[in-house]
mmCIF file of C-alpha atoms in Angstrom:
data_model
loop_
_atom_site.group_PDB
_atom_site.id
_atom_site.type_symbol
_atom_site.label_atom_id
_atom_site.label_comp_id
_atom_site.label_asym_id
_atom_site.label_seq_id
_atom_site.Cartn_x
_atom_site.Cartn_y
_atom_site.Cartn_z
ATOM 1 C CA MET A 1 -48.532 55.437 -23.896
ATOM 2 C CA ASN A 2 -45.116 55.150 -22.896
ATOM 3 C CA PHE A 3 -44.919 55.240 -19.027
ATOM 4 C CA GLU A 4 -41.605 54.027 -18.759
ATOM 5 C CA LYS A 5 -40.733 57.392 -20.625
ATOM 6 C CA HIS A 6 -43.138 59.302 -18.392
ATOM 7 C CA ILE A 7 -41.732 58.048 -14.945
ATOM 8 C CA SER A 8 -38.277 58.554 -16.244
ATOM 9 C CA GLU A 9 -38.698 62.087 -16.917
ATOM 10 C CA LEU A 10 -40.875 62.449 -13.708
ATOM 11 C CA LEU A 11 -37.533 61.226 -11.594
ATOM 12 C CA PHE A 12 -35.643 64.252 -13.173
ATOM 13 C CA GLU A 13 -37.876 66.644 -11.185
ATOM 14 C CA HIS A 14 -39.057 65.017 -8.303
ATOM 15 C CA ASP A 15 -37.473 62.448 -5.643
ATOM 16 C CA CYS A 16 -40.687 60.144 -5.729
ATOM 17 C CA VAL A 17 -43.164 58.719 -8.425
ATOM 18 C CA ILE A 18 -45.718 56.761 -7.359
ATOM 19 C CA VAL A 19 -47.414 54.494 -9.404
ATOM 20 C CA PRO A 20 -51.095 53.818 -8.236
ATOM 21 C CA GLU A 21 -52.142 50.463 -6.711
ATOM 22 C CA PHE A 22 -48.437 49.365 -7.973
ATOM 23 C CA GLY A 23 -45.618 50.870 -5.812
ATOM 24 C CA GLY A 24 -43.429 54.083 -6.010
ATOM 25 C CA PHE A 25 -39.851 55.087 -7.215
ATOM 26 C CA VAL A 26 -37.894 56.845 -4.863
ATOM 27 C CA CYS A 27 -34.846 58.454 -5.627
ATOM 28 C CA ASN A 28 -31.939 58.803 -2.973
ATOM 29 C CA TYR A 29 -28.977 61.846 -3.688
ATOM 30 C CA ALA A 30 -25.556 60.459 -3.791
ATOM 31 C CA SER A 31 -22.917 63.275 -3.464
ATOM 32 C CA ALA A 32 -19.750 63.438 -5.482
ATOM 33 C CA GLY A 33 -16.734 61.394 -4.550
ATOM 34 C CA ILE A 34 -13.070 60.352 -5.090
ATOM 35 C CA ASN A 35 -11.774 56.880 -6.161
ATOM 36 C CA PRO A 36 -7.979 57.153 -4.549
ATOM 37 C CA THR A 37 -7.519 54.061 -6.033
ATOM 38 C CA LYS A 38 -8.131 54.845 -9.794
ATOM 39 C CA HIS A 39 -7.584 58.641 -8.985
ATOM 40 C CA MET A 40 -11.092 59.801 -10.436
ATOM 41 C CA PHE A 41 -13.760 61.652 -9.221
ATOM 42 C CA ASN A 42 -17.460 60.311 -8.994
ATOM 43 C CA PRO A 43 -20.253 62.679 -10.014
ATOM 44 C CA PRO A 44 -23.231 63.144 -8.010
ATOM 45 C CA TYR A 45 -25.982 60.904 -8.714
ATOM 46 C CA LYS A 46 -29.493 59.812 -7.440
ATOM 47 C CA LYS A 47 -29.779 56.099 -6.452
ATOM 48 C CA ILE A 48 -33.406 55.077 -7.370
ATOM 49 C CA SER A 49 -34.915 52.408 -5.172
ATOM 50 C CA PHE A 50 -38.704 50.584 -5.584
ATOM 51 C CA ASN A 51 -41.215 50.652 -2.619
ATOM 52 C CA ARG A 52 -44.585 48.459 -3.018
ATOM 53 C CA ASN A 53 -46.139 50.161 -0.074
ATOM 54 C CA LEU A 54 -46.367 53.513 -1.461
ATOM 55 C CA ARG A 55 -49.519 52.660 -3.658
ATOM 56 C CA ASN A 56 -51.788 55.792 -3.049
ATOM 57 C CA ASN A 57 -52.329 57.922 -6.037
ATOM 58 C CA ASP A 58 -50.551 61.517 -5.458
ATOM 59 C CA GLY A 59 -51.802 62.724 -8.859
ATOM 60 C CA LEU A 60 -48.058 63.427 -10.320
ATOM 61 C CA LEU A 61 -48.062 60.507 -12.996
ATOM 62 C CA ALA A 62 -51.735 60.850 -13.950
ATOM 63 C CA ASN A 63 -51.485 64.632 -14.332
ATOM 64 C CA LEU A 64 -48.289 64.425 -16.693
ATOM 65 C CA ILE A 65 -50.171 61.881 -18.982
ATOM 66 C CA SER A 66 -53.570 63.806 -19.208
ATOM 67 C CA GLN A 67 -51.065 66.585 -20.137
ATOM 68 C CA GLU A 68 -49.139 65.168 -22.698
ATOM 69 C CA ASN A 69 -51.714 62.971 -24.677
ATOM 70 C CA ASN A 70 -54.455 65.609 -24.531
ATOM 71 C CA ILE A 71 -56.621 63.337 -22.504
ATOM 72 C CA SER A 72 -58.916 63.773 -19.057
ATOM 73 C CA TYR A 73 -57.377 63.296 -15.886
ATOM 74 C CA SER A 74 -60.053 60.530 -15.037
ATOM 75 C CA ASP A 75 -58.766 58.763 -18.492
ATOM 76 C CA SER A 76 -55.359 58.800 -17.727
ATOM 77 C CA ASN A 77 -55.984 57.251 -14.372
ATOM 78 C CA LYS A 78 -57.912 54.526 -16.240
ATOM 79 C CA ALA A 79 -54.646 53.976 -18.491
ATOM 80 C CA ILE A 80 -52.542 53.764 -15.481
ATOM 81 C CA SER A 81 -54.794 51.071 -13.728
ATOM 82 C CA ASN A 82 -54.982 49.160 -17.191
ATOM 83 C CA TYR A 83 -50.768 49.402 -17.553
ATOM 84 C CA VAL A 84 -50.680 48.059 -13.821
ATOM 85 C CA ALA A 85 -53.139 45.050 -14.570
ATOM 86 C CA LEU A 86 -50.571 44.221 -17.483
ATOM 87 C CA LEU A 87 -47.421 44.696 -15.160
ATOM 88 C CA ASN A 88 -49.157 42.476 -12.501
#
């Protein structure tokens, strides 16, 4: 499974994606701006930060994985746990 792809997809729609027992990716909106020295406009964007204290499962990632891979919710949670163990 490509967990990074799933996290990326969720970050387009949501402001926070939690990887259970690992941490959460948090998006903060940055508005458009003007660079006066280069005479250019900067488009709006999302700043992504990581918060290791967000560790509780909100079910968002597990639900997407279970839907896209046609597996049960508990199996997707097990796959996430195995992925987190690999990351650690």
